[in-house]
Amino acid sequence: MTAPAVALLVTFRTNQAYDRWWEARKIWGAVINKTRDLTRQSHWFKDPENARRMSGLAVAFSYALNAHCLKGTMTNQKNHIGEHATVDDKLASEIEPLIGKESTKEVLAAPHRPVEVCRLLTRCLANEALTPQIKARVDENVAFYSDFGGMCDRIQKTPMPLTYTRHTARFLTTWLMFVPSALLGAGLAPAAVITGSIVISAIFLGIDELSALLEEPFSVLPMDSYCNGLRDLHLYAEFKPAPEPERAMPVYYG
């Protein structure tokens, strides 16, 4: 009688957790696309050093967002920071080759690192002599970065309600305790009761554990791999002075 209720409760929690994971994946997919676009747009810059800095800051944003998301993640954080003592140490080692020592200090001192990188991007764009139309297009991508930071904050700062998680775990545990009695009452042999109880418990507890992992999507997504791929794209790029646009030849009509 209670099996449909348990299935519905576990399924609802799994769906909610998966929605959080999928939203985080879409955000990071958009971050990757916009970073690639900013790296491409940096080739409009006439100053090669400023173009390289713009591209490096775009990649640094992904690393800053990664560290910002991990700071609020309690699951598997040590798997992400590796040999580094803290998330901040890892971030410093990642962005310093991209944006320099001074800018790295500014980013680490900021209360919200992704927003600080956006400020540096805006300052870099302001120092470049571009047409208003091109500047507006580049600035549009920088504005998207601010949106992505807010979207990640929304996921990070609004976890699944603790009362709902506890209720699901308690109800599931209580239900599994009565599974052997139900199977024994159905006339199954003792060996079949033990086997059935283990299998049913493994299935439901596995689904519950999967939901708990997906509730913290930033601990599951391979964000380091995303960031390193963008870094490789930046290092591969060759920054040269942008050519002057060709002037259209006048056309004379006889």
PDB file of C-alpha atoms in Angstrom:
ATOM      1  CA  MET A   1       0.000   0.000   0.000  1.00  0.00           C
ATOM      2  CA  THR A   2       2.801   2.435   0.875  1.00  0.00           C
ATOM      3  CA  ALA A   3       5.118   1.466  -2.012  1.00  0.00           C
ATOM      4  CA  PRO A   4       3.585   3.982  -4.487  1.00  0.00           C
ATOM      5  CA  ALA A   5       3.959   6.766  -1.900  1.00  0.00           C
ATOM      6  CA  VAL A   6       7.640   5.916  -1.376  1.00  0.00           C
ATOM      7  CA  ALA A   7       8.261   5.733  -5.123  1.00  0.00           C
ATOM      8  CA  LEU A   8       6.539   9.071  -5.668  1.00  0.00           C
ATOM      9  CA  LEU A   9       8.500  10.735  -2.860  1.00  0.00           C
ATOM     10  CA  VAL A  10      11.861   9.445  -4.081  1.00  0.00           C
ATOM     11  CA  THR A  11      11.063  10.247  -7.722  1.00  0.00           C
ATOM     12  CA  PHE A  12      10.017  13.807  -6.877  1.00  0.00           C
ATOM     13  CA  ARG A  13      13.262  14.415  -4.995  1.00  0.00           C
ATOM     14  CA  THR A  14      15.325  12.926  -7.805  1.00  0.00           C
ATOM     15  CA  ASN A  15      13.583  15.096 -10.400  1.00  0.00           C
ATOM     16  CA  GLN A  16      14.168  18.238  -8.343  1.00  0.00           C
ATOM     17  CA  ALA A  17      17.849  17.376  -7.870  1.00  0.00           C
ATOM     18  CA  TYR A  18      18.272  16.627 -11.572  1.00  0.00           C
ATOM     19  CA  ASP A  19      16.698  19.986 -12.470  1.00  0.00           C
ATOM     20  CA  ARG A  20      19.340  21.733 -10.334  1.00  0.00           C
ATOM     21  CA  TRP A  21      22.130  19.762 -12.024  1.00  0.00           C
ATOM     22  CA  TRP A  22      20.778  20.438 -15.523  1.00  0.00           C
ATOM     23  CA  GLU A  23      20.402  24.157 -14.854  1.00  0.00           C
ATOM     24  CA  ALA A  24      24.024  24.314 -13.635  1.00  0.00           C
ATOM     25  CA  ARG A  25      25.160  22.458 -16.753  1.00  0.00           C
ATOM     26  CA  LYS A  26      23.327  24.899 -19.019  1.00  0.00           C
ATOM     27  CA  ILE A  27      24.902  27.853 -17.203  1.00  0.00           C
ATOM     28  CA  TRP A  28      28.389  26.452 -17.671  1.00  0.00           C
ATOM     29  CA  GLY A  29      27.656  25.669 -21.296  1.00  0.00           C
ATOM     30  CA  ALA A  30      26.758  29.332 -21.792  1.00  0.00           C
ATOM     31  CA  VAL A  31      29.927  30.429 -19.945  1.00  0.00           C
ATOM     32  CA  ILE A  32      32.030  28.333 -22.332  1.00  0.00           C
ATOM     33  CA  ASN A  33      30.300  29.774 -25.401  1.00  0.00           C
ATOM     34  CA  LYS A  34      30.591  33.399 -24.246  1.00  0.00           C
ATOM     35  CA  THR A  35      34.254  32.943 -23.305  1.00  0.00           C
ATOM     36  CA  ARG A  36      35.013  31.574 -26.751  1.00  0.00           C
ATOM     37  CA  ASP A  37      33.172  34.530 -28.240  1.00  0.00           C
ATOM     38  CA  LEU A  38      35.127  37.050 -26.135  1.00  0.00           C
ATOM     39  CA  THR A  39      38.394  35.382 -27.131  1.00  0.00           C
ATOM     40  CA  ARG A  40      37.360  35.788 -30.762  1.00  0.00           C
ATOM     41  CA  GLN A  41      36.255  39.401 -30.247  1.00  0.00           C
ATOM     42  CA  SER A  42      39.585  40.279 -28.626  1.00  0.00           C
ATOM     43  CA  HIS A  43      41.135  40.011 -32.107  1.00  0.00           C
ATOM     44  CA  TRP A  44      39.329  43.243 -32.956  1.00  0.00           C
ATOM     45  CA  PHE A  45      41.680  45.042 -30.580  1.00  0.00           C
ATOM     46  CA  LYS A  46      44.478  47.025 -32.201  1.00  0.00           C
ATOM     47  CA  ASP A  47      46.810  46.607 -29.221  1.00  0.00           C
ATOM     48  CA  PRO A  48      47.987  42.947 -29.110  1.00  0.00           C
ATOM     49  CA  GLU A  49      48.810  43.129 -25.384  1.00  0.00           C
ATOM     50  CA  ASN A  50      45.381  44.496 -24.569  1.00  0.00           C
ATOM     51  CA  ALA A  51      43.816  41.784 -26.736  1.00  0.00           C
ATOM     52  CA  ARG A  52      45.774  39.089 -24.892  1.00  0.00           C
ATOM     53  CA  ARG A  53      44.717  40.575 -21.551  1.00  0.00           C
ATOM     54  CA  MET A  54      41.065  40.661 -22.610  1.00  0.00           C
ATOM     55  CA  SER A  55      41.188  37.009 -23.639  1.00  0.00           C
ATOM     56  CA  GLY A  56      43.046  36.060 -20.451  1.00  0.00           C
ATOM     57  CA  LEU A  57      40.490  37.844 -18.276  1.00  0.00           C
ATOM     58  CA  ALA A  58      37.676  36.019 -20.064  1.00  0.00           C
ATOM     59  CA  VAL A  59      39.290  32.680 -19.208  1.00  0.00           C
ATOM     60  CA  ALA A  60      40.056  33.904 -15.680  1.00  0.00           C
ATOM     61  CA  PHE A  61      36.335  34.532 -15.203  1.00  0.00           C
ATOM     62  CA  SER A  62      35.619  30.829 -15.688  1.00  0.00           C
ATOM     63  CA  TYR A  63      38.239  29.935 -13.074  1.00  0.00           C
ATOM     64  CA  ALA A  64      36.877  32.575 -10.681  1.00  0.00           C
ATOM     65  CA  LEU A  65      33.332  31.294 -11.131  1.00  0.00           C
ATOM     66  CA  ASN A  66      34.557  27.740 -10.578  1.00  0.00           C
ATOM     67  CA  ALA A  67      36.222  28.715  -7.284  1.00  0.00           C
ATOM     68  CA  HIS A  68      33.176  30.756  -6.260  1.00  0.00           C
ATOM     69  CA  CYS A  69      30.877  27.777  -6.815  1.00  0.00           C
ATOM     70  CA  LEU A  70      33.190  25.372  -4.982  1.00  0.00           C
ATOM     71  CA  LYS A  71      33.393  27.633  -1.928  1.00  0.00           C
ATOM     72  CA  GLY A  72      29.756  26.940  -1.225  1.00  0.00           C
ATOM     73  CA  THR A  73      30.047  23.222  -1.942  1.00  0.00           C
ATOM     74  CA  MET A  74      30.526  20.832   0.951  1.00  0.00           C
ATOM     75  CA  THR A  75      30.691  17.586  -1.064  1.00  0.00           C
ATOM     76  CA  ASN A  76      33.960  16.397  -2.624  1.00  0.00           C
ATOM     77  CA  GLN A  77      35.638  19.803  -2.362  1.00  0.00           C
ATOM     78  CA  LYS A  78      39.014  18.163  -1.697  1.00  0.00           C
ATOM     79  CA  ASN A  79      38.704  16.263  -4.962  1.00  0.00           C
ATOM     80  CA  HIS A  80      38.668  19.607  -6.780  1.00  0.00           C
ATOM     81  CA  ILE A  81      41.481  21.487  -5.032  1.00  0.00           C
ATOM     82  CA  GLY A  82      43.956  18.589  -5.383  1.00  0.00           C
ATOM     83  CA  GLU A  83      47.384  19.376  -3.998  1.00  0.00           C
ATOM     84  CA  HIS A  84      46.470  22.946  -3.070  1.00  0.00           C
ATOM     85  CA  ALA A  85      45.706  23.839   0.533  1.00  0.00           C
ATOM     86  CA  THR A  86      42.589  25.894  -0.217  1.00  0.00           C
ATOM     87  CA  VAL A  87      40.334  26.890  -3.092  1.00  0.00           C
ATOM     88  CA  ASP A  88      41.970  30.361  -3.053  1.00  0.00           C
ATOM     89  CA  ASP A  89      45.441  28.863  -3.533  1.00  0.00           C
ATOM     90  CA  LYS A  90      44.176  26.841  -6.460  1.00  0.00           C
ATOM     91  CA  LEU A  91      42.531  29.906  -8.019  1.00  0.00           C
ATOM     92  CA  ALA A  92      45.708  31.994  -7.647  1.00  0.00           C
ATOM     93  CA  SER A  93      47.811  29.361  -9.403  1.00  0.00           C
ATOM     94  CA  GLU A  94      45.289  29.195 -12.255  1.00  0.00           C
ATOM     95  CA  ILE A  95      44.688  32.863 -13.038  1.00  0.00           C
ATOM     96  CA  GLU A  96      48.074  34.441 -12.320  1.00  0.00           C
ATOM     97  CA  PRO A  97      49.606  33.206 -15.617  1.00  0.00           C
ATOM     98  CA  LEU A  98      46.576  34.651 -17.412  1.00  0.00           C
ATOM     99  CA  ILE A  99      46.163  38.107 -15.877  1.00  0.00           C
ATOM    100  CA  GLY A 100      49.355  38.816 -13.897  1.00  0.00           C
ATOM    101  CA  LYS A 101      50.203  39.073 -10.232  1.00  0.00           C
ATOM    102  CA  GLU A 102      48.624  42.454  -9.463  1.00  0.00           C
ATOM    103  CA  SER A 103      45.263  41.626 -11.024  1.00  0.00           C
ATOM    104  CA  THR A 104      45.293  38.266  -9.257  1.00  0.00           C
ATOM    105  CA  LYS A 105      45.660  40.054  -5.921  1.00  0.00           C
ATOM    106  CA  GLU A 106      42.717  42.294  -6.794  1.00  0.00           C
ATOM    107  CA  VAL A 107      40.558  39.290  -7.647  1.00  0.00           C
ATOM    108  CA  LEU A 108      41.469  37.362  -4.484  1.00  0.00           C
ATOM    109  CA  ALA A 109      40.809  40.407  -2.290  1.00  0.00           C
ATOM    110  CA  ALA A 110      37.323  40.922  -3.720  1.00  0.00           C
ATOM    111  CA  PRO A 111      34.290  39.563  -1.840  1.00  0.00           C
ATOM    112  CA  HIS A 112      32.800  38.303  -5.118  1.00  0.00           C
ATOM    113  CA  ARG A 113      35.589  37.171  -7.471  1.00  0.00           C
ATOM    114  CA  PRO A 114      33.514  36.737 -10.685  1.00  0.00           C
ATOM    115  CA  VAL A 115      32.159  40.285 -10.344  1.00  0.00           C
ATOM    116  CA  GLU A 116      35.699  41.598  -9.845  1.00  0.00           C
ATOM    117  CA  VAL A 117      36.832  39.898 -13.057  1.00  0.00           C
ATOM    118  CA  CYS A 118      33.893  41.531 -14.853  1.00  0.00           C
ATOM    119  CA  ARG A 119      35.095  44.904 -13.557  1.00  0.00           C
ATOM    120  CA  LEU A 120      38.585  44.226 -14.901  1.00  0.00           C
ATOM    121  CA  LEU A 121      37.090  43.201 -18.243  1.00  0.00           C
ATOM    122  CA  THR A 122      35.152  46.464 -18.432  1.00  0.00           C
ATOM    123  CA  ARG A 123      38.274  48.444 -17.606  1.00  0.00           C
ATOM    124  CA  CYS A 124      40.251  46.584 -20.273  1.00  0.00           C
ATOM    125  CA  LEU A 125      37.539  47.287 -22.833  1.00  0.00           C
ATOM    126  CA  ALA A 126      37.462  50.980 -21.903  1.00  0.00           C
ATOM    127  CA  ASN A 127      41.195  51.277 -22.626  1.00  0.00           C
ATOM    128  CA  GLU A 128      40.787  50.099 -26.213  1.00  0.00           C
ATOM    129  CA  ALA A 129      39.979  52.450 -29.082  1.00  0.00           C
ATOM    130  CA  LEU A 130      37.093  50.664 -30.753  1.00  0.00           C
ATOM    131  CA  THR A 131      34.005  51.876 -32.538  1.00  0.00           C
ATOM    132  CA  PRO A 132      30.950  52.305 -30.292  1.00  0.00           C
ATOM    133  CA  GLN A 133      29.198  49.450 -32.111  1.00  0.00           C
ATOM    134  CA  ILE A 134      32.015  46.978 -31.482  1.00  0.00           C
ATOM    135  CA  LYS A 135      32.393  48.082 -27.859  1.00  0.00           C
ATOM    136  CA  ALA A 136      28.684  47.532 -27.302  1.00  0.00           C
ATOM    137  CA  ARG A 137      28.891  43.996 -28.692  1.00  0.00           C
ATOM    138  CA  VAL A 138      31.863  43.111 -26.480  1.00  0.00           C
ATOM    139  CA  ASP A 139      30.277  44.699 -23.433  1.00  0.00           C
ATOM    140  CA  GLU A 140      27.142  42.641 -24.031  1.00  0.00           C
ATOM    141  CA  ASN A 141      29.150  39.457 -23.474  1.00  0.00           C
ATOM    142  CA  VAL A 142      30.687  40.913 -20.314  1.00  0.00           C
ATOM    143  CA  ALA A 143      27.174  41.673 -19.050  1.00  0.00           C
ATOM    144  CA  PHE A 144      26.237  38.042 -19.644  1.00  0.00           C
ATOM    145  CA  TYR A 145      29.054  37.069 -17.277  1.00  0.00           C
ATOM    146  CA  SER A 146      27.368  39.014 -14.479  1.00  0.00           C
ATOM    147  CA  ASP A 147      24.146  37.145 -15.202  1.00  0.00           C
ATOM    148  CA  PHE A 148      25.926  33.786 -15.056  1.00  0.00           C
ATOM    149  CA  GLY A 149      27.371  34.639 -11.653  1.00  0.00           C
ATOM    150  CA  GLY A 150      23.906  35.477 -10.360  1.00  0.00           C
ATOM    151  CA  MET A 151      22.462  32.249 -11.758  1.00  0.00           C
ATOM    152  CA  CYS A 152      25.110  30.186  -9.976  1.00  0.00           C
ATOM    153  CA  ASP A 153      24.432  32.116  -6.762  1.00  0.00           C
ATOM    154  CA  ARG A 154      20.762  31.227  -7.076  1.00  0.00           C
ATOM    155  CA  ILE A 155      21.541  27.514  -7.193  1.00  0.00           C
ATOM    156  CA  GLN A 156      24.174  27.738  -4.490  1.00  0.00           C
ATOM    157  CA  LYS A 157      22.198  29.813  -2.006  1.00  0.00           C
ATOM    158  CA  THR A 158      18.836  28.067  -2.371  1.00  0.00           C
ATOM    159  CA  PRO A 159      19.481  24.408  -1.492  1.00  0.00           C
ATOM    160  CA  MET A 160      16.787  21.798  -1.181  1.00  0.00           C
ATOM    161  CA  PRO A 161      14.783  22.355   2.043  1.00  0.00           C
ATOM    162  CA  LEU A 162      16.417  20.423   4.875  1.00  0.00           C
ATOM    163  CA  THR A 163      13.054  19.359   6.322  1.00  0.00           C
ATOM    164  CA  TYR A 164      12.076  17.759   3.005  1.00  0.00           C
ATOM    165  CA  THR A 165      15.399  15.911   2.732  1.00  0.00           C
ATOM    166  CA  ARG A 166      15.149  14.622   6.301  1.00  0.00           C
ATOM    167  CA  HIS A 167      11.537  13.577   5.874  1.00  0.00           C
ATOM    168  CA  THR A 168      12.383  11.612   2.730  1.00  0.00           C
ATOM    169  CA  ALA A 169      15.316   9.840   4.411  1.00  0.00           C
ATOM    170  CA  ARG A 170      13.325   8.969   7.552  1.00  0.00           C
ATOM    171  CA  PHE A 171      10.293   7.749   5.671  1.00  0.00           C
ATOM    172  CA  LEU A 172      12.430   5.672   3.312  1.00  0.00           C
ATOM    173  CA  THR A 173      14.411   4.104   6.169  1.00  0.00           C
ATOM    174  CA  THR A 174      11.247   3.226   8.082  1.00  0.00           C
ATOM    175  CA  TRP A 175       9.657   1.717   4.984  1.00  0.00           C
ATOM    176  CA  LEU A 176      12.733  -0.424   4.244  1.00  0.00           C
ATOM    177  CA  MET A 177      12.666  -1.774   7.807  1.00  0.00           C
ATOM    178  CA  PHE A 178       9.260  -3.339   7.130  1.00  0.00           C
ATOM    179  CA  VAL A 179      10.161  -4.767   3.699  1.00  0.00           C
ATOM    180  CA  PRO A 180      11.406  -8.123   5.117  1.00  0.00           C
ATOM    181  CA  SER A 181       8.167  -8.571   7.084  1.00  0.00           C
ATOM    182  CA  ALA A 182       6.104  -7.848   3.972  1.00  0.00           C
ATOM    183  CA  LEU A 183       8.083 -10.305   1.870  1.00  0.00           C
ATOM    184  CA  LEU A 184       7.876 -12.964   4.587  1.00  0.00           C
ATOM    185  CA  GLY A 185       4.137 -12.423   4.857  1.00  0.00           C
ATOM    186  CA  ALA A 186       3.863 -12.968   1.111  1.00  0.00           C
ATOM    187  CA  GLY A 187       5.061 -16.533   1.636  1.00  0.00           C
ATOM    188  CA  LEU A 188       8.595 -16.197   0.293  1.00  0.00           C
ATOM    189  CA  ALA A 189      11.374 -18.450   1.539  1.00  0.00           C
ATOM    190  CA  PRO A 190      13.813 -16.936   4.075  1.00  0.00           C
ATOM    191  CA  ALA A 191      16.630 -16.874   1.500  1.00  0.00           C
ATOM    192  CA  ALA A 192      14.387 -15.049  -0.978  1.00  0.00           C
ATOM    193  CA  VAL A 193      13.335 -12.588   1.751  1.00  0.00           C
ATOM    194  CA  ILE A 194      16.958 -11.723   2.521  1.00  0.00           C
ATOM    195  CA  THR A 195      17.879 -11.401  -1.144  1.00  0.00           C
ATOM    196  CA  GLY A 196      14.795  -9.338  -1.971  1.00  0.00           C
ATOM    197  CA  SER A 197      15.323  -7.011   0.994  1.00  0.00           C
ATOM    198  CA  ILE A 198      18.947  -6.354  -0.003  1.00  0.00           C
ATOM    199  CA  VAL A 199      18.046  -5.685  -3.628  1.00  0.00           C
ATOM    200  CA  ILE A 200      15.128  -3.367  -2.806  1.00  0.00           C
ATOM    201  CA  SER A 201      17.192  -1.476  -0.211  1.00  0.00           C
ATOM    202  CA  ALA A 202      20.105  -1.070  -2.619  1.00  0.00           C
ATOM    203  CA  ILE A 203      17.835   0.316  -5.346  1.00  0.00           C
ATOM    204  CA  PHE A 204      16.006   2.860  -3.189  1.00  0.00           C
ATOM    205  CA  LEU A 205      19.033   3.916  -1.139  1.00  0.00           C
ATOM    206  CA  GLY A 206      21.074   4.250  -4.331  1.00  0.00           C
ATOM    207  CA  ILE A 207      18.458   6.547  -5.846  1.00  0.00           C
ATOM    208  CA  ASP A 208      18.395   8.594  -2.637  1.00  0.00           C
ATOM    209  CA  GLU A 209      22.205   8.893  -2.648  1.00  0.00           C
ATOM    210  CA  LEU A 210      22.148   9.930  -6.299  1.00  0.00           C
ATOM    211  CA  SER A 211      19.657  12.677  -5.457  1.00  0.00           C
ATOM    212  CA  ALA A 212      21.900  13.914  -2.643  1.00  0.00           C
ATOM    213  CA  LEU A 213      24.826  14.212  -5.075  1.00  0.00           C
ATOM    214  CA  LEU A 214      22.818  16.019  -7.765  1.00  0.00           C
ATOM    215  CA  GLU A 215      21.533  18.524  -5.215  1.00  0.00           C
ATOM    216  CA  GLU A 216      25.075  19.969  -5.219  1.00  0.00           C
ATOM    217  CA  PRO A 217      25.684  20.129  -8.981  1.00  0.00           C
ATOM    218  CA  PHE A 218      28.933  22.074  -8.733  1.00  0.00           C
ATOM    219  CA  SER A 219      30.578  19.148  -6.953  1.00  0.00           C
ATOM    220  CA  VAL A 220      29.561  16.802  -9.792  1.00  0.00           C
ATOM    221  CA  LEU A 221      30.196  18.848 -12.948  1.00  0.00           C
ATOM    222  CA  PRO A 222      33.729  18.623 -14.430  1.00  0.00           C
ATOM    223  CA  MET A 223      34.257  22.387 -14.142  1.00  0.00           C
ATOM    224  CA  ASP A 224      38.056  22.071 -14.015  1.00  0.00           C
ATOM    225  CA  SER A 225      37.952  20.373 -17.403  1.00  0.00           C
ATOM    226  CA  TYR A 226      35.756  23.168 -18.809  1.00  0.00           C
ATOM    227  CA  CYS A 227      38.152  25.865 -17.553  1.00  0.00           C
ATOM    228  CA  ASN A 228      41.290  24.089 -18.742  1.00  0.00           C
ATOM    229  CA  GLY A 229      39.790  23.724 -22.206  1.00  0.00           C
ATOM    230  CA  LEU A 230      39.195  27.480 -22.366  1.00  0.00           C
ATOM    231  CA  ARG A 231      42.733  28.139 -21.103  1.00  0.00           C
ATOM    232  CA  ASP A 232      44.160  25.980 -23.896  1.00  0.00           C
ATOM    233  CA  LEU A 233      42.102  27.948 -26.420  1.00  0.00           C
ATOM    234  CA  HIS A 234      43.580  31.197 -25.080  1.00  0.00           C
ATOM    235  CA  LEU A 235      47.151  29.882 -25.131  1.00  0.00           C
ATOM    236  CA  TYR A 236      46.723  28.650 -28.701  1.00  0.00           C
ATOM    237  CA  ALA A 237      45.461  32.016 -29.969  1.00  0.00           C
ATOM    238  CA  GLU A 238      47.928  34.281 -31.756  1.00  0.00           C
ATOM    239  CA  PHE A 239      47.302  37.950 -31.016  1.00  0.00           C
ATOM    240  CA  LYS A 240      48.306  40.401 -33.737  1.00  0.00           C
ATOM    241  CA  PRO A 241      47.360  44.034 -34.376  1.00  0.00           C
ATOM    242  CA  ALA A 242      43.945  44.229 -35.987  1.00  0.00           C
ATOM    243  CA  PRO A 243      44.185  45.324 -39.629  1.00  0.00           C
ATOM    244  CA  GLU A 244      42.700  48.628 -40.654  1.00  0.00           C
ATOM    245  CA  PRO A 245      39.380  48.213 -42.467  1.00  0.00           C
ATOM    246  CA  GLU A 246      39.618  48.622 -46.202  1.00  0.00           C
ATOM    247  CA  ARG A 247      38.046  51.757 -47.589  1.00  0.00           C
ATOM    248  CA  ALA A 248      35.405  51.265 -50.208  1.00  0.00           C
ATOM    249  CA  MET A 249      36.387  52.532 -53.641  1.00  0.00           C
ATOM    250  CA  PRO A 250      34.108  55.208 -55.058  1.00  0.00           C
ATOM    251  CA  VAL A 251      31.867  54.100 -57.844  1.00  0.00           C
ATOM    252  CA  TYR A 252      31.240  56.480 -60.722  1.00  0.00           C
ATOM    253  CA  TYR A 253      28.285  56.162 -62.980  1.00  0.00           C
ATOM    254  CA  GLY A 254      28.549  57.510 -66.516  1.00  0.00           C
TER     255      GLY A 254
END
